[in-house]
Each structure stands twice: as C-alpha cells, then as structure tokens.
Backbone as a chain_set.jsonl record, in Angstrom:
{"seq": "XXXXXXXXXXXXXXXXXXXXXXXXXXXXXXXXXXXXXXXXXXXXXXXXXXXXXXXXXXXXXXXXXXXXXXXXXXXXXXXXXXXXXXXXXXXXXXXXXXXXXXXXXXXXXXXXXXXXXXXXXXXXXXXXXXXXXXXXXXXXXXXXXXXXXXXXXXXXXXXXXXXXXXXXXXXXXXXX", "coords": {"N": [[41.594, 85.923, 24.74], [39.11, 88.296, 24.533], [35.563, 87.228, 24.865], [33.659, 88.142, 23.427], [34.722, 89.225, 21.061], [35.827, 87.132, 19.987], [33.576, 85.873, 19.417], [32.744, 87.423, 17.738], [34.543, 87.169, 15.413], [34.017, 84.345, 14.968], [31.739, 84.859, 13.919], [31.964, 86.703, 11.569], [33.415, 84.572, 10.236], [31.676, 82.856, 9.774], [29.845, 84.128, 8.297], [31.334, 83.963, 5.574], [30.752, 81.511, 5.167], [31.695, 79.345, 6.395], [32.044, 76.993, 8.717], [32.968, 75.114, 10.078], [35.713, 74.647, 11.653], [39.184, 73.757, 12.405], [41.616, 72.909, 15.346], [43.709, 74.213, 14.479], [43.102, 76.21, 12.68], [41.322, 77.873, 14.306], [43.491, 78.905, 16.266], [44.782, 80.525, 14.341], [43.167, 82.477, 13.837], [42.574, 83.57, 16.378], [44.82, 84.266, 16.991], [46.111, 83.228, 18.884], [47.742, 80.845, 21.16], [48.575, 77.353, 22.715], [47.442, 77.233, 26.039], [46.299, 79.053, 26.681], [44.804, 79.474, 24.164], [43.385, 77.128, 24.446], [41.547, 77.77, 26.611], [40.173, 79.826, 25.573], [38.638, 78.357, 23.632], [37.108, 76.574, 25.118], [35.854, 78.163, 27.115], [33.976, 79.729, 24.6], [32.929, 76.881, 24.094], [31.378, 76.653, 26.422], [29.725, 78.864, 26.205], [28.105, 77.897, 24.209], [28.251, 78.579, 21.593], [30.434, 77.197, 19.903], [31.08, 73.814, 19.007], [32.568, 71.029, 19.919], [33.39, 68.462, 17.652], [35.203, 66.579, 17.213], [38.033, 65.241, 18.042], [40.369, 67.905, 17.671], [38.523, 69.246, 15.959], [36.213, 71.69, 15.416], [32.643, 73.037, 15.374], [30.707, 75.768, 14.427], [28.394, 76.669, 16.145], [26.231, 78.853, 16.762], [23.302, 79.381, 15.658], [22.186, 78.531, 12.592], [23.13, 75.683, 11.094], [25.864, 75.348, 9.065], [25.407, 73.876, 5.685], [25.855, 70.427, 4.953], [27.552, 69.543, 7.166], [28.823, 67.273, 8.1], [30.315, 66.582, 5.9], [31.957, 68.878, 5.727], [33.544, 68.455, 8.069], [34.78, 65.795, 7.734], [36.239, 66.543, 5.615], [38.104, 68.918, 7.135], [39.124, 66.71, 8.818], [40.979, 65.447, 7.354], [41.805, 66.912, 5.792], [44.218, 68.606, 3.045], [45.399, 66.751, 2.279], [44.271, 64.068, 1.746], [42.591, 62.277, -0.85], [39.542, 62.287, -0.798], [35.987, 60.687, -1.07], [32.356, 60.549, -1.408], [31.206, 57.083, -0.981], [30.296, 53.757, -0.663], [27.489, 52.784, 1.381], [26.531, 55.059, 1.254], [26.472, 56.307, -1.322], [25.561, 54.124, -2.881], [22.869, 54.201, -2.188], [22.209, 56.592, -2.821], [22.317, 56.023, -5.964], [20.433, 54.338, -5.884], [21.195, 51.808, -5.632], [20.641, 50.387, -3.31], [18.079, 49.921, -0.9], [18.393, 50.39, 2.031], [18.692, 53.04, 4.168], [21.3, 54.945, 4.546], [23.076, 55.221, 7.844], [25.225, 56.594, 8.649], [27.75, 58.875, 7.462], [29.154, 57.522, 4.657], [32.476, 57.318, 3.676], [35.355, 56.99, 1.205], [38.637, 57.394, 1.062], [42.009, 57.91, 0.072], [43.577, 58.566, 2.356], [44.175, 57.691, 5.816], [41.999, 55.515, 7.393], [39.215, 55.758, 9.468], [36.932, 55.843, 12.337], [34.291, 58.183, 13.095], [32.475, 59.666, 15.502], [30.421, 61.976, 15.889], [28.77, 64.57, 17.117], [27.218, 65.228, 15.358], [26.368, 63.306, 13.886], [27.672, 59.687, 12.395], [30.558, 59.301, 11.125], [32.467, 57.613, 8.528], [35.863, 56.647, 7.506], [36.963, 55.018, 4.966], [40.246, 53.094, 4.043], [41.671, 53.861, 0.607], [43.606, 52.063, -1.66], [44.003, 52.92, -4.2], [44.979, 55.133, -6.674], [44.56, 58.849, -6.455], [44.181, 60.499, -8.877], [43.035, 58.343, -10.801], [40.829, 58.097, -9.209], [39.177, 60.244, -9.197], [38.154, 60.836, -11.261], [36.315, 58.75, -11.694], [34.159, 60.116, -10.175], [31.709, 62.295, -9.16], [30.466, 65.765, -8.876], [27.944, 66.71, -7.051], [26.403, 67.499, -5.031], [27.29, 69.837, -2.164], [30.497, 69.825, -0.396], [32.177, 67.673, -1.215], [33.11, 65.171, -3.57], [30.875, 62.6, -5.186], [31.31, 58.758, -5.606], [30.661, 57.404, -8.685], [28.078, 54.892, -10.024], [29.762, 52.395, -10.723], [32.059, 52.87, -9.733], [31.402, 52.803, -7.191], [30.081, 50.496, -6.45], [32.512, 49.183, -7.135], [33.905, 49.393, -4.869], [32.617, 48.913, -2.797], [32.631, 45.725, -3.178], [35.283, 45.358, -2.915], [35.526, 46.21, -0.468], [34.326, 44.566, 1.042], [31.935, 45.549, 2.199], [28.119, 46.227, 2.534], [27.601, 44.267, 0.626], [25.721, 42.276, 0.951], [23.323, 43.83, 1.489], [23.214, 44.834, -1.552], [22.678, 42.726, -2.905], [20.219, 41.592, -1.486], [18.794, 43.513, -2.662], [19.177, 43.406, -5.645], [17.806, 40.755, -5.745], [15.059, 41.391, -4.994], [14.345, 43.441, -6.466], [15.438, 42.651, -9.214]], "CA": [[40.783, 86.734, 23.912], [37.369, 88.504, 24.781], [34.65, 86.29, 24.19], [32.697, 88.843, 22.456], [35.826, 89.734, 20.084], [35.851, 86.09, 19.287], [32.313, 85.501, 18.811], [32.517, 88.478, 16.397], [35.578, 86.609, 14.669], [33.742, 83.368, 14.342], [30.399, 85.189, 13.165], [32.712, 86.651, 10.222], [33.729, 83.382, 9.133], [30.606, 82.457, 9.585], [29.188, 84.817, 6.799], [31.86, 83.521, 4.446], [30.103, 80.361, 5.057], [33.237, 78.316, 6.884], [31.305, 76.901, 9.962], [33.654, 73.658, 10.764], [37.054, 75.162, 12.254], [40.384, 73.193, 13.292], [42.159, 74.02, 16.154], [44.871, 75.241, 13.887], [42.158, 77.477, 12.371], [40.934, 78.92, 15.662], [44.767, 79.594, 16.286], [45.349, 81.546, 13.666], [41.801, 83.436, 13.465], [42.256, 84.306, 17.331], [46.286, 84.639, 16.995], [46.537, 82.372, 20.173], [48.539, 79.018, 20.988], [48.511, 76.484, 24.123], [46.69, 77.449, 27.214], [45.505, 80.53, 26.254], [43.892, 78.799, 23.1], [42.333, 76.261, 24.846], [40.737, 78.579, 27.546], [39.563, 80.313, 24.617], [37.624, 77.457, 22.83], [36.318, 76.288, 26.375], [34.783, 79.752, 27.143], [33.166, 79.68, 23.789], [31.81, 75.951, 24.04], [30.54, 77.097, 27.981], [28.661, 79.697, 25.987], [26.951, 77.379, 23.229], [28.569, 79.2, 20.4], [31.089, 76.453, 19.772], [30.556, 72.529, 19.394], [33.437, 69.959, 19.416], [32.904, 67.569, 17.036], [36.013, 65.424, 17.231], [39.309, 65.974, 18.392], [40.692, 69.286, 17.036], [37.535, 69.824, 15.165], [34.889, 72.326, 16.075], [31.947, 73.378, 14.767], [30.108, 77.025, 15.092], [26.808, 76.261, 16.284], [25.468, 79.757, 17.166], [22.679, 79.735, 14.434], [21.687, 77.525, 11.493], [24.057, 74.741, 11.095], [26.338, 75.291, 7.698], [24.859, 72.499, 4.67], [26.772, 69.431, 4.922], [28.455, 69.501, 8.104], [29.519, 66.515, 8.146], [31.391, 66.503, 4.653], [33.14, 69.46, 6.184], [34.085, 67.728, 9.436], [35.562, 64.889, 7.44], [37.853, 67.291, 5.15], [38.735, 69.1, 8.136], [40.114, 65.824, 9.377], [42.193, 64.645, 6.57], [42.736, 68.677, 5.042], [44.521, 68.354, 1.432], [46.451, 65.344, 2.565], [44.161, 62.88, 0.512], [41.376, 62.529, -1.564], [37.999, 62.067, -0.105], [34.814, 60.874, -1.952], [31.42, 59.784, -0.6], [31.146, 56.327, -1.347], [29.817, 52.825, -0.265], [26.248, 52.841, 1.453], [25.604, 56.404, 0.72], [26.717, 56.726, -2.878], [24.836, 53.055, -3.377], [21.441, 54.08, -1.747], [21.789, 57.688, -3.906], [21.994, 55.434, -7.081], [19.082, 53.476, -5.692], [21.516, 50.005, -5.755], [20.26, 49.471, -1.862], [16.813, 50.404, -0.325], [18.284, 50.98, 3.17], [18.84, 54.103, 4.28], [22.305, 54.791, 5.503], [22.877, 56.223, 9.232], [26.732, 57.051, 8.356], [28.651, 59.043, 6.036], [30.361, 56.517, 4.705], [33.552, 57.895, 2.492], [36.686, 56.273, 0.822], [39.912, 58.065, 1.138], [43.508, 57.713, 0.027], [44.196, 58.64, 3.422], [43.917, 56.869, 6.99], [40.682, 54.477, 7.613], [38.788, 56.185, 10.69], [35.475, 56.302, 12.42], [34.386, 59.168, 14.15], [31.245, 59.595, 16.025], [30.303, 63.516, 16.195], [27.068, 65.18, 17.844], [26.17, 65.695, 13.986], [26.268, 61.985, 13.092], [28.771, 59.264, 12.315], [31.476, 59.678, 10.009], [33.195, 56.616, 8.336], [36.432, 56.858, 6.284], [37.749, 53.758, 4.499], [41.385, 53.552, 3.247], [41.881, 52.778, -0.707], [44.96, 52.134, -1.99], [44.168, 53.415, -5.585], [45.448, 56.722, -6.997], [43.609, 60.063, -6.428], [43.553, 60.721, -10.362], [42.131, 57.794, -11.288], [39.51, 58.064, -8.377], [38.635, 61.689, -9.261], [37.543, 60.399, -12.675], [35.276, 58.122, -11.56], [33.442, 60.68, -9.132], [30.83, 63.474, -9.982], [30.06, 66.529, -8.147], [26.895, 66.682, -7.131], [26.205, 68.765, -3.743], [28.191, 69.611, -1.158], [31.763, 69.885, -0.794], [33.032, 66.13, -1.471], [32.757, 64.181, -4.647], [30.764, 61.278, -5.05], [31.428, 57.788, -6.697], [29.525, 56.896, -9.443], [27.693, 53.406, -9.913], [30.561, 51.389, -10.889], [33.085, 53.318, -8.458], [30.332, 52.699, -5.535], [30.075, 48.986, -6.457], [33.881, 48.461, -6.814], [34.309, 49.787, -3.289], [31.849, 47.896, -1.632], [33.187, 44.621, -3.165], [36.803, 45.708, -2.266], [35.506, 46.36, 1.196], [33.02, 43.464, 1.713], [30.499, 46.124, 2.717], [26.871, 46.023, 1.875], [27.243, 43.049, -0.146], [24.258, 41.511, 1.504], [22.338, 44.955, 0.641], [23.206, 44.812, -2.682], [22.244, 41.089, -3.092], [18.818, 41.996, -1.244], [17.927, 44.861, -3.632], [19.047, 42.589, -6.718], [16.781, 39.647, -5.356], [14.167, 42.193, -4.896], [14.082, 44.019, -7.863], [15.763, 42.32, -10.251]], "C": [[39.413, 87.212, 24.811], [36.653, 87.571, 24.314], [33.735, 86.931, 23.131], [33.655, 88.955, 20.964], [35.815, 88.139, 19.455], [34.993, 85.493, 18.73], [32.185, 86.305, 17.566], [33.437, 87.706, 15.158], [35.011, 85.3, 13.949], [32.395, 83.929, 13.488], [31.075, 85.685, 11.598], [33.035, 85.441, 9.691], [32.948, 82.632, 8.578], [29.772, 82.927, 8.075], [29.975, 84.635, 5.538], [31.58, 81.859, 4.306], [31.231, 78.98, 5.181], [32.398, 78.56, 8.369], [31.966, 75.694, 10.726], [35.058, 74.414, 10.28], [38.365, 73.887, 12.841], [40.918, 73.85, 14.272], [43.289, 74.758, 15.647], [44.226, 76.46, 13.788], [42.078, 78.257, 13.482], [42.24, 80.003, 16.052], [45.015, 80.721, 15.829], [44.131, 82.7, 13.381], [41.787, 84.245, 15.332], [43.836, 84.866, 17.693], [46.529, 84.358, 18.416], [47.225, 80.816, 20.226], [48.329, 79.048, 22.377], [47.38, 76.715, 24.904], [45.804, 78.262, 26.991], [44.306, 80.347, 24.974], [42.838, 78.154, 23.661], [41.09, 76.633, 25.798], [39.714, 79.157, 26.59], [38.058, 79.521, 23.798], [36.61, 76.685, 24.329], [35.344, 76.954, 26.569], [33.783, 79.572, 25.933], [32.156, 78.264, 23.665], [30.853, 76.095, 25.464], [29.278, 77.683, 27.319], [27.93, 78.843, 24.661], [27.493, 77.68, 21.808], [29.641, 77.937, 19.532], [31.184, 74.814, 19.782], [31.876, 71.677, 19.078], [33.128, 68.824, 18.494], [33.629, 66.709, 17.116], [37.563, 65.924, 17.418], [40.172, 66.753, 17.559], [39.786, 70.042, 15.828], [36.387, 70.576, 15.964], [33.982, 73.124, 15.304], [30.986, 74.678, 15.216], [28.825, 76.578, 15.14], [25.929, 77.303, 16.786], [24.432, 80.051, 15.992], [22.448, 78.761, 14.002], [22.93, 77.019, 11.503], [24.605, 75.054, 9.611], [25.783, 73.756, 6.642], [26.221, 71.769, 4.81], [27.883, 69.422, 5.985], [29.173, 68.364, 8.248], [30.662, 65.848, 7.031], [32.377, 67.658, 4.965], [33.919, 69.005, 7.125], [34.962, 66.762, 8.567], [36.883, 65.694, 6.422], [38.608, 67.884, 5.906], [39.618, 67.907, 8.944], [41.198, 65.218, 8.572], [42.717, 66.05, 5.59], [43.041, 67.895, 3.54], [45.286, 67.226, 1.451], [46.255, 64.344, 1.664], [42.794, 63.35, 0.181], [40.482, 61.629, -1.049], [37.271, 61.974, -1.059], [33.856, 60.172, -1.071], [31.511, 58.056, -1.293], [30.124, 55.276, -0.619], [28.383, 52.955, -0.12], [25.537, 54.164, 0.96], [25.628, 56.738, -0.486], [25.398, 55.223, -3.067], [23.44, 53.57, -3.235], [21.378, 55.596, -2.511], [21.739, 57.116, -5.057], [21.255, 54.52, -7.394], [19.833, 51.862, -6.064], [20.967, 49.6, -4.385], [18.914, 50.361, -1.771], [17.286, 51.045, 0.984], [19.048, 52.097, 3.089], [20.374, 54.55, 5.281], [22.54, 55.641, 6.584], [24.113, 56.689, 9.301], [27.061, 57.808, 7.225], [29.417, 58.453, 5.847], [31.108, 57.256, 3.113], [34.801, 56.924, 2.416], [37.729, 57.578, 1.032], [41.071, 57.565, 0.713], [44.446, 57.982, 1.352], [44.108, 57.447, 4.544], [42.531, 56.59, 6.863], [40.402, 55.067, 8.946], [37.206, 55.786, 10.968], [35.487, 57.301, 13.466], [32.923, 59.44, 14.357], [30.972, 61.302, 16.528], [29.009, 63.402, 16.568], [26.657, 65.537, 16.592], [26.216, 64.335, 13.205], [27.662, 61.263, 12.887], [29.377, 59.317, 10.718], [32.382, 58.248, 9.542], [34.368, 56.798, 7.573], [37.017, 55.542, 6.102], [39.223, 53.746, 3.653], [41.05, 52.748, 1.724], [43.148, 53.085, -1.202], [45.291, 52.89, -3.707], [44.564, 54.694, -5.803], [44.534, 57.648, -6.866], [43.115, 60.435, -7.825], [42.581, 59.687, -10.856], [40.639, 57.639, -10.543], [38.435, 59.157, -8.915], [37.928, 61.542, -10.481], [36.306, 59.824, -12.772], [34.318, 58.815, -10.326], [32.759, 61.923, -9.892], [30.542, 64.495, -8.6], [28.967, 66.704, -8.202], [25.958, 67.686, -6.225], [26.826, 68.767, -2.846], [29.614, 69.643, -1.438], [32.849, 69.008, -1.234], [32.102, 65.724, -2.84], [32.003, 62.98, -4.474], [30.99, 60.097, -5.958], [30.285, 57.785, -7.539], [29.23, 55.366, -9.369], [28.797, 52.62, -9.941], [31.317, 51.595, -9.853], [32.68, 52.484, -7.516], [30.229, 50.899, -5.487], [31.307, 48.489, -6.383], [34.178, 48.137, -5.243], [33.784, 49.065, -2.462], [32.296, 46.541, -2.179], [34.766, 44.501, -2.64], [36.892, 45.549, -1.053], [35.117, 45.417, 1.815], [32.01, 44.204, 2.598], [29.532, 46.215, 2.0], [26.689, 45.281, 0.95], [25.787, 42.416, 0.088], [23.163, 42.409, 1.101], [21.952, 44.64, -0.537], [22.485, 43.811, -3.426], [20.501, 41.065, -2.615], [18.167, 42.619, -2.266], [18.181, 44.114, -4.919], [17.954, 41.741, -6.725], [15.144, 40.258, -5.482], [13.176, 42.854, -6.036], [14.487, 43.731, -9.357], [14.625, 41.542, -11.168]], "O": [[38.845, 86.49, 25.631], [37.047, 86.998, 23.298], [33.197, 86.347, 22.191], [33.127, 88.735, 19.874], [35.79, 88.106, 18.225], [35.172, 84.719, 17.789], [31.619, 85.918, 16.543], [32.98, 87.695, 14.015], [35.275, 85.027, 12.779], [32.098, 83.378, 12.429], [30.724, 85.098, 10.575], [32.873, 85.34, 8.475], [33.036, 81.963, 7.548], [29.3, 82.263, 7.152], [29.495, 85.042, 4.48], [32.122, 81.13, 3.475], [31.48, 78.045, 4.421], [32.15, 79.605, 8.97], [31.568, 75.336, 11.835], [35.44, 74.695, 9.144], [38.091, 73.223, 13.841], [40.877, 75.078, 14.341], [43.783, 75.735, 16.209], [44.478, 77.487, 14.418], [42.752, 79.281, 13.597], [42.226, 81.23, 16.14], [45.362, 81.729, 16.446], [44.348, 83.705, 12.705], [41.134, 85.264, 15.555], [44.031, 85.746, 18.53], [47.112, 85.187, 19.115], [47.136, 79.913, 19.395], [48.056, 79.996, 23.113], [46.291, 76.387, 24.434], [44.591, 78.106, 27.129], [43.228, 80.938, 24.892], [41.65, 78.432, 23.499], [39.996, 76.069, 25.823], [38.51, 78.988, 26.788], [36.94, 79.96, 23.526], [35.422, 76.381, 24.218], [34.175, 76.642, 26.34], [32.653, 79.233, 26.285], [30.985, 78.321, 23.292], [29.705, 75.652, 25.494], [28.13, 77.326, 27.581], [27.017, 79.496, 24.154], [27.115, 76.956, 20.887], [29.435, 77.918, 18.318], [31.443, 74.467, 20.935], [32.23, 71.666, 17.899], [32.24, 68.152, 19.019], [33.03, 65.633, 17.128], [38.056, 66.929, 16.904], [40.745, 66.141, 16.658], [40.092, 70.967, 15.076], [35.79, 70.126, 16.942], [34.49, 73.937, 14.532], [30.504, 74.627, 16.348], [28.236, 76.129, 14.156], [24.863, 76.918, 17.266], [24.722, 81.032, 15.306], [22.414, 77.81, 14.782], [23.865, 77.731, 11.867], [23.69, 75.021, 8.789], [25.89, 72.636, 7.142], [27.344, 72.272, 4.796], [29.058, 69.297, 5.642], [30.345, 68.542, 8.579], [31.518, 64.981, 7.208], [33.535, 67.545, 4.563], [35.127, 69.187, 6.975], [36.152, 67.023, 8.748], [38.093, 65.476, 6.492], [39.813, 67.695, 5.737], [40.634, 68.171, 9.587], [42.151, 64.596, 9.041], [43.727, 66.137, 4.892], [42.412, 66.969, 3.03], [45.816, 66.842, 0.409], [47.1, 63.768, 0.98], [42.102, 64.275, 0.606], [40.647, 60.419, -0.894], [37.414, 62.752, -2.002], [34.208, 59.39, -0.188], [32.071, 58.07, -2.389], [29.171, 55.761, -0.008], [27.761, 53.207, -1.152], [24.422, 54.32, 0.462], [24.766, 57.535, -0.856], [24.277, 55.574, -3.434], [22.734, 53.379, -4.226], [20.221, 55.813, -2.872], [20.849, 57.715, -5.66], [21.144, 53.923, -8.465], [19.224, 50.947, -6.618], [20.805, 48.386, -4.255], [18.731, 51.355, -2.474], [16.788, 52.137, 1.259], [19.91, 52.277, 2.229], [20.43, 54.454, 6.507], [22.258, 56.828, 6.418], [24.202, 57.428, 10.281], [26.708, 57.461, 6.097], [30.456, 58.479, 6.505], [30.615, 57.562, 2.028], [35.184, 56.221, 3.351], [37.28, 58.719, 1.139], [41.174, 56.407, 1.117], [45.646, 57.728, 1.449], [43.974, 56.292, 4.14], [41.836, 57.389, 6.237], [41.342, 54.943, 9.731], [36.407, 55.487, 10.082], [36.273, 57.399, 14.408], [32.181, 59.435, 13.375], [31.424, 61.678, 17.61], [28.262, 62.435, 16.421], [25.641, 66.232, 16.582], [26.104, 64.314, 11.979], [28.703, 61.886, 13.096], [28.841, 59.356, 9.611], [33.069, 57.827, 10.473], [33.967, 57.291, 6.518], [37.548, 54.976, 7.057], [39.279, 54.407, 2.616], [40.505, 51.66, 1.539], [43.679, 54.194, -1.168], [46.358, 53.243, -4.211], [44.409, 55.432, -4.83], [43.427, 57.245, -7.224], [41.925, 60.662, -8.044], [41.471, 60.01, -11.277], [39.607, 57.215, -11.063], [37.22, 59.002, -9.031], [36.973, 62.302, -10.638], [35.407, 60.124, -13.559], [33.758, 58.039, -9.551], [33.151, 62.42, -10.948], [30.425, 64.03, -7.467], [28.543, 66.917, -9.338], [25.055, 68.426, -6.615], [27.126, 67.649, -2.426], [30.003, 69.507, -2.598], [34.003, 69.312, -1.534], [30.904, 65.886, -3.072], [32.418, 62.221, -3.598], [30.878, 60.354, -7.157], [29.146, 58.1, -7.194], [29.993, 54.621, -8.754], [28.848, 51.952, -8.908], [31.397, 50.721, -8.99], [33.363, 51.581, -7.033], [30.322, 50.246, -4.447], [31.485, 47.473, -5.712], [34.522, 47.115, -4.648], [34.345, 48.588, -1.476], [32.384, 45.887, -1.14], [35.223, 43.538, -2.024], [37.814, 45.01, -0.442], [35.397, 45.237, 3.0], [31.375, 43.678, 3.512], [29.733, 46.302, 0.789], [25.667, 45.436, 0.282], [24.948, 42.183, -0.783], [22.188, 41.982, 0.482], [20.818, 44.26, -0.829], [21.794, 44.037, -4.419], [19.653, 40.564, -3.353], [17.069, 42.264, -2.694], [17.124, 44.144, -5.549], [17.115, 41.877, -7.616], [14.22, 39.625, -5.992], [11.983, 42.824, -6.337], [14.082, 44.296, -10.373], [14.906, 41.154, -12.302]]}, "num_chains": 1, "name": "protein.A"}
C-alpha cells in the first residue's frame, strides 16, 4: 500500500478517536496480509507515524497521543475475551489508601496475567478467578475506557494477590 494512503487511513481512524490498533485491525484497514502488511507497518514505523507498543499492538503517534493510551493498549491485548479493570496500586492510590504514586498501570483481568513494558509505560495484568459479573458490580466508570475498582474491591485484590500490603500498612500507621 502506498504510504500516503496508509497514513490517510490512520488519520481517519484517529479522527474517530482510535489511536491504538492491533495487527488484525491494520490488516482489515489496509486490506493486506502477511509480508505485504508487515512491510507497510515497517514503513509507517520508519516514518514515525506508527509505534509498536508490544507484540501485535501499534499506536498512531503522528500528532498528540489519544487519552488513556495505556488503557487502550491493555484493551487491545485482551480484547473482548476478558473483563479488565484498574485495581491494585492504581486504584488504591486513587482512593487515597496509599501515598506512593504507582509507576505501572495495574489491572486485574479474568484473562491471562502479563507484564508489558511499552514505550508508553508499564502495564501489569493480574489474573483473577472471580466471575466478571461480580467484578463489574464492584467497579465504577470514572474516566477512560476501563472501569476502576471501588475501595473494597481494590483492598480485596491487594490482599488476594499479596501486593501493596506494606504500602497499605504504612499508610494506616501514618494516618490512622
């Protein structure tokens, strides 16, 4: 595909607030597969119009980034196969239960766990066995594409995973 046509298609997606695309999305958008698609993606990356976030996920980086880029990347990683919500250190900090600012986007998922170091920051997915419906009722939509755990769920997740316990105890000792 000609680069300017590919760029125009990316820009059109961006106008619809789509800035994170999977290889599958790009294949559909450019109507290409295999080596031809890989060459188009490589050329777009060389021009600085597309950045590889992680395997199979790309971000349109020509111009300002879309809001909540890491959350969109996480959604692209798991798609509709799993329920994903912001929890652990991120939710605990937002609910003012810890004072340390999280460096990673910490998420819980009904899908596989994973740790993804992207050019846009670290994304950590932690698996939970609880049913999505139960989790959905304990989350709230605040801003961005992902729901956030309420205080109770964030504390429960931290206790179940063994993460952030020392941060919670430090906070309670300091402010209780």
